[in-house]
Amino acid sequence: MTNPNSDVLTHVDEHGQANMVDVSDKTISKRLAVAQGRINMSKTAFEMVVNNQHAKGDVLSVARIAGIQAAKKCGDLIPLCHPLMLTKIQVDFYPEANENSIRVEALCKLAGKTGVEMEALTAVSVATLTLFDMCKAVDPLMTISDIQVLEKQGGKSGDWTR
């Protein structure tokens, strides 16, 4: 899906150089983004996670905390992202037994001058990576996929849902 409101790359200046966007003149508005990702694993690994029987402990709780921490550190990880004062970060897990997968969903929210899509994507990415790390001894063949923004609210470009 392309953004119907933009046809320019905002992180590149007129000379093609990397550029952090100046948001100082933008108005503060409520911003929200929801992203998702998925990790597929073996039936054994899946059952260990959802039944909280993993030798490493509560895998989902650790992945949730990792996702929350990642959203807070997004400005440190992605070079041109602004550091943001997030007011809400939520990371949820939706086990899908028919696929032996876990869908990870992250919501990020604030009142600010720039969007929170990157923070939601970073939360999902690190939460799924944490699941991989904690379960790789049981299933080193897991796959992470479908990382995408599902919803965005606020800002000049308006609201949209995938």
PDB file of N, CA and C in Angstrom, residues 28-74:
ATOM      1  N   ILE A  28       1.048  19.881  17.378  1.00  0.00           N
ATOM      2  CA  ILE A  28       0.923  18.676  18.200  1.00  0.00           C
ATOM      3  C   ILE A  28      -0.466  18.087  17.974  1.00  0.00           C
ATOM      4  N   SER A  29      -0.509  16.788  17.757  1.00  0.00           N
ATOM      5  CA  SER A  29      -1.792  16.101  17.638  1.00  0.00           C
ATOM      6  C   SER A  29      -1.646  14.712  18.251  1.00  0.00           C
ATOM      7  N   LYS A  30      -2.775  14.099  18.543  1.00  0.00           N
ATOM      8  CA  LYS A  30      -2.758  12.734  19.031  1.00  0.00           C
ATOM      9  C   LYS A  30      -2.351  11.833  17.882  1.00  0.00           C
ATOM     10  N   ARG A  31      -1.395  10.948  18.147  1.00  0.00           N
ATOM     11  CA  ARG A  31      -0.881  10.028  17.139  1.00  0.00           C
ATOM     12  C   ARG A  31      -0.986   8.608  17.675  1.00  0.00           C
ATOM     13  N   LEU A  32      -1.316   7.688  16.798  1.00  0.00           N
ATOM     14  CA  LEU A  32      -1.435   6.281  17.173  1.00  0.00           C
ATOM     15  C   LEU A  32      -1.014   5.436  15.978  1.00  0.00           C
ATOM     16  N   ALA A  33      -0.342   4.347  16.243  1.00  0.00           N
ATOM     17  CA  ALA A  33      -0.029   3.374  15.188  1.00  0.00           C
ATOM     18  C   ALA A  33      -0.133   1.976  15.765  1.00  0.00           C
ATOM     19  N   VAL A  34      -0.605   1.064  14.935  1.00  0.00           N
ATOM     20  CA  VAL A  34      -0.684  -0.352  15.283  1.00  0.00           C
ATOM     21  C   VAL A  34       0.066  -1.117  14.197  1.00  0.00           C
ATOM     22  N   ALA A  35       0.961  -2.002  14.629  1.00  0.00           N
ATOM     23  CA  ALA A  35       1.718  -2.842  13.693  1.00  0.00           C
ATOM     24  C   ALA A  35       1.583  -4.293  14.128  1.00  0.00           C
ATOM     25  N   GLN A  36       1.900  -5.183  13.208  1.00  0.00           N
ATOM     26  CA  GLN A  36       1.861  -6.604  13.532  1.00  0.00           C
ATOM     27  C   GLN A  36       3.020  -7.327  12.868  1.00  0.00           C
ATOM     28  N   GLY A  37       3.294  -8.507  13.379  1.00  0.00           N
ATOM     29  CA  GLY A  37       4.265  -9.427  12.796  1.00  0.00           C
ATOM     30  C   GLY A  37       3.863 -10.832  13.210  1.00  0.00           C
ATOM     31  N   ARG A  38       4.532 -11.813  12.646  1.00  0.00           N
ATOM     32  CA  ARG A  38       4.162 -13.202  12.942  1.00  0.00           C
ATOM     33  C   ARG A  38       5.438 -14.041  13.027  1.00  0.00           C
ATOM     34  N   ILE A  39       5.424 -14.980  13.948  1.00  0.00           N
ATOM     35  CA  ILE A  39       6.509 -15.965  14.022  1.00  0.00           C
ATOM     36  C   ILE A  39       5.892 -17.350  13.928  1.00  0.00           C
ATOM     37  N   ASN A  40       6.393 -18.125  12.972  1.00  0.00           N
ATOM     38  CA  ASN A  40       5.943 -19.510  12.789  1.00  0.00           C
ATOM     39  C   ASN A  40       6.994 -20.426  13.381  1.00  0.00           C
ATOM     40  N   MET A  41       6.523 -21.480  14.030  1.00  0.00           N
ATOM     41  CA  MET A  41       7.444 -22.393  14.705  1.00  0.00           C
ATOM     42  C   MET A  41       6.888 -23.805  14.664  1.00  0.00           C
ATOM     43  N   SER A  42       7.685 -24.744  15.153  1.00  0.00           N
ATOM     44  CA  SER A  42       7.241 -26.129  15.210  1.00  0.00           C
ATOM     45  C   SER A  42       6.094 -26.268  16.216  1.00  0.00           C
ATOM     46  N   LYS A  43       5.349 -27.328  16.075  1.00  0.00           N
ATOM     47  CA  LYS A  43       4.247 -27.602  17.005  1.00  0.00           C
ATOM     48  C   LYS A  43       4.774 -27.718  18.437  1.00  0.00           C
ATOM     49  N   THR A  44       5.913 -28.374  18.609  1.00  0.00           N
ATOM     50  CA  THR A  44       6.498 -28.539  19.948  1.00  0.00           C
ATOM     51  C   THR A  44       6.835 -27.187  20.568  1.00  0.00           C
ATOM     52  N   ALA A  45       7.517 -26.346  19.818  1.00  0.00           N
ATOM     53  CA  ALA A  45       7.893 -25.024  20.338  1.00  0.00           C
ATOM     54  C   ALA A  45       6.644 -24.194  20.636  1.00  0.00           C
ATOM     55  N   PHE A  46       5.671 -24.236  19.727  1.00  0.00           N
ATOM     56  CA  PHE A  46       4.429 -23.484  19.914  1.00  0.00           C
ATOM     57  C   PHE A  46       3.728 -23.908  21.203  1.00  0.00           C
ATOM     58  N   GLU A  47       3.577 -25.196  21.405  1.00  0.00           N
ATOM     59  CA  GLU A  47       2.887 -25.687  22.605  1.00  0.00           C
ATOM     60  C   GLU A  47       3.645 -25.334  23.881  1.00  0.00           C
ATOM     61  N   MET A  48       4.969 -25.363  23.819  1.00  0.00           N
ATOM     62  CA  MET A  48       5.763 -24.972  24.990  1.00  0.00           C
ATOM     63  C   MET A  48       5.524 -23.502  25.340  1.00  0.00           C
ATOM     64  N   VAL A  49       5.440 -22.654  24.318  1.00  0.00           N
ATOM     65  CA  VAL A  49       5.222 -21.223  24.562  1.00  0.00           C
ATOM     66  C   VAL A  49       3.830 -20.975  25.124  1.00  0.00           C
ATOM     67  N   VAL A  50       2.807 -21.458  24.437  1.00  0.00           N
ATOM     68  CA  VAL A  50       1.434 -21.134  24.859  1.00  0.00           C
ATOM     69  C   VAL A  50       1.047 -21.800  26.177  1.00  0.00           C
ATOM     70  N   ASN A  51       1.704 -22.912  26.520  1.00  0.00           N
ATOM     71  CA  ASN A  51       1.421 -23.581  27.790  1.00  0.00           C
ATOM     72  C   ASN A  51       2.391 -23.165  28.890  1.00  0.00           C
ATOM     73  N   ASN A  52       3.228 -22.190  28.594  1.00  0.00           N
ATOM     74  CA  ASN A  52       4.223 -21.660  29.545  1.00  0.00           C
ATOM     75  C   ASN A  52       5.059 -22.786  30.156  1.00  0.00           C
ATOM     76  N   GLN A  53       5.561 -23.659  29.282  1.00  0.00           N
ATOM     77  CA  GLN A  53       6.355 -24.798  29.725  1.00  0.00           C
ATOM     78  C   GLN A  53       7.792 -24.730  29.213  1.00  0.00           C
ATOM     79  N   HIS A  54       8.200 -23.562  28.791  1.00  0.00           N
ATOM     80  CA  HIS A  54       9.543 -23.420  28.238  1.00  0.00           C
ATOM     81  C   HIS A  54      10.571 -23.369  29.362  1.00  0.00           C
ATOM     82  N   ALA A  55      11.704 -24.001  29.146  1.00  0.00           N
ATOM     83  CA  ALA A  55      12.766 -24.032  30.164  1.00  0.00           C
ATOM     84  C   ALA A  55      13.259 -22.633  30.523  1.00  0.00           C
ATOM     85  N   LYS A  56      13.143 -21.691  29.599  1.00  0.00           N
ATOM     86  CA  LYS A  56      13.615 -20.322  29.859  1.00  0.00           C
ATOM     87  C   LYS A  56      12.583 -19.481  30.607  1.00  0.00           C
ATOM     88  N   GLY A  57      11.426 -20.036  30.891  1.00  0.00           N
ATOM     89  CA  GLY A  57      10.420 -19.297  31.647  1.00  0.00           C
ATOM     90  C   GLY A  57       9.298 -18.770  30.772  1.00  0.00           C
ATOM     91  N   ASP A  58       8.683 -17.698  31.224  1.00  0.00           N
ATOM     92  CA  ASP A  58       7.524 -17.108  30.550  1.00  0.00           C
ATOM     93  C   ASP A  58       7.993 -16.327  29.324  1.00  0.00           C
ATOM     94  N   VAL A  59       8.048 -17.007  28.211  1.00  0.00           N
ATOM     95  CA  VAL A  59       8.578 -16.461  26.966  1.00  0.00           C
ATOM     96  C   VAL A  59       7.788 -15.238  26.509  1.00  0.00           C
ATOM     97  N   LEU A  60       6.472 -15.285  26.600  1.00  0.00           N
ATOM     98  CA  LEU A  60       5.653 -14.173  26.127  1.00  0.00           C
ATOM     99  C   LEU A  60       5.849 -12.915  26.977  1.00  0.00           C
ATOM    100  N   SER A  61       6.000 -13.072  28.276  1.00  0.00           N
ATOM    101  CA  SER A  61       6.244 -11.899  29.130  1.00  0.00           C
ATOM    102  C   SER A  61       7.570 -11.236  28.800  1.00  0.00           C
ATOM    103  N   VAL A  62       8.584 -12.043  28.576  1.00  0.00           N
ATOM    104  CA  VAL A  62       9.898 -11.485  28.223  1.00  0.00           C
ATOM    105  C   VAL A  62       9.816 -10.777  26.873  1.00  0.00           C
ATOM    106  N   ALA A  63       9.145 -11.376  25.900  1.00  0.00           N
ATOM    107  CA  ALA A  63       9.004 -10.759  24.577  1.00  0.00           C
ATOM    108  C   ALA A  63       8.189  -9.471  24.651  1.00  0.00           C
ATOM    109  N   ARG A  64       7.187  -9.433  25.519  1.00  0.00           N
ATOM    110  CA  ARG A  64       6.384  -8.212  25.686  1.00  0.00           C
ATOM    111  C   ARG A  64       7.263  -7.075  26.214  1.00  0.00           C
ATOM    112  N   ILE A  65       8.039  -7.364  27.239  1.00  0.00           N
ATOM    113  CA  ILE A  65       8.920  -6.333  27.808  1.00  0.00           C
ATOM    114  C   ILE A  65       9.948  -5.888  26.767  1.00  0.00           C
ATOM    115  N   ALA A  66      10.490  -6.833  26.005  1.00  0.00           N
ATOM    116  CA  ALA A  66      11.463  -6.485  24.962  1.00  0.00           C
ATOM    117  C   ALA A  66      10.833  -5.565  23.923  1.00  0.00           C
ATOM    118  N   GLY A  67       9.604  -5.851  23.520  1.00  0.00           N
ATOM    119  CA  GLY A  67       8.914  -5.003  22.547  1.00  0.00           C
ATOM    120  C   GLY A  67       8.676  -3.601  23.076  1.00  0.00           C
ATOM    121  N   ILE A  68       8.268  -3.508  24.326  1.00  0.00           N
ATOM    122  CA  ILE A  68       8.037  -2.194  24.943  1.00  0.00           C
ATOM    123  C   ILE A  68       9.344  -1.407  25.005  1.00  0.00           C
ATOM    124  N   GLN A  69      10.403  -2.057  25.456  1.00  0.00           N
ATOM    125  CA  GLN A  69      11.715  -1.395  25.529  1.00  0.00           C
ATOM    126  C   GLN A  69      12.175  -0.946  24.146  1.00  0.00           C
ATOM    127  N   ALA A  70      11.953  -1.768  23.137  1.00  0.00           N
ATOM    128  CA  ALA A  70      12.373  -1.436  21.774  1.00  0.00           C
ATOM    129  C   ALA A  70      11.647  -0.203  21.255  1.00  0.00           C
ATOM    130  N   ALA A  71      10.346  -0.111  21.502  1.00  0.00           N
ATOM    131  CA  ALA A  71       9.604   1.073  21.050  1.00  0.00           C
ATOM    132  C   ALA A  71      10.179   2.331  21.685  1.00  0.00           C
ATOM    133  N   LYS A  72      10.534   2.247  22.957  1.00  0.00           N
ATOM    134  CA  LYS A  72      11.100   3.408  23.656  1.00  0.00           C
ATOM    135  C   LYS A  72      12.470   3.781  23.115  1.00  0.00           C
ATOM    136  N   LYS A  73      13.193   2.829  22.534  1.00  0.00           N
ATOM    137  CA  LYS A  73      14.551   3.058  22.021  1.00  0.00           C
ATOM    138  C   LYS A  73      14.594   3.254  20.506  1.00  0.00           C
ATOM    139  N   CYS A  74      13.454   3.353  19.848  1.00  0.00           N
ATOM    140  CA  CYS A  74      13.413   3.427  18.395  1.00  0.00           C
ATOM    141  C   CYS A  74      14.300   4.558  17.860  1.00  0.00           C
TER     142      CYS A  74
END
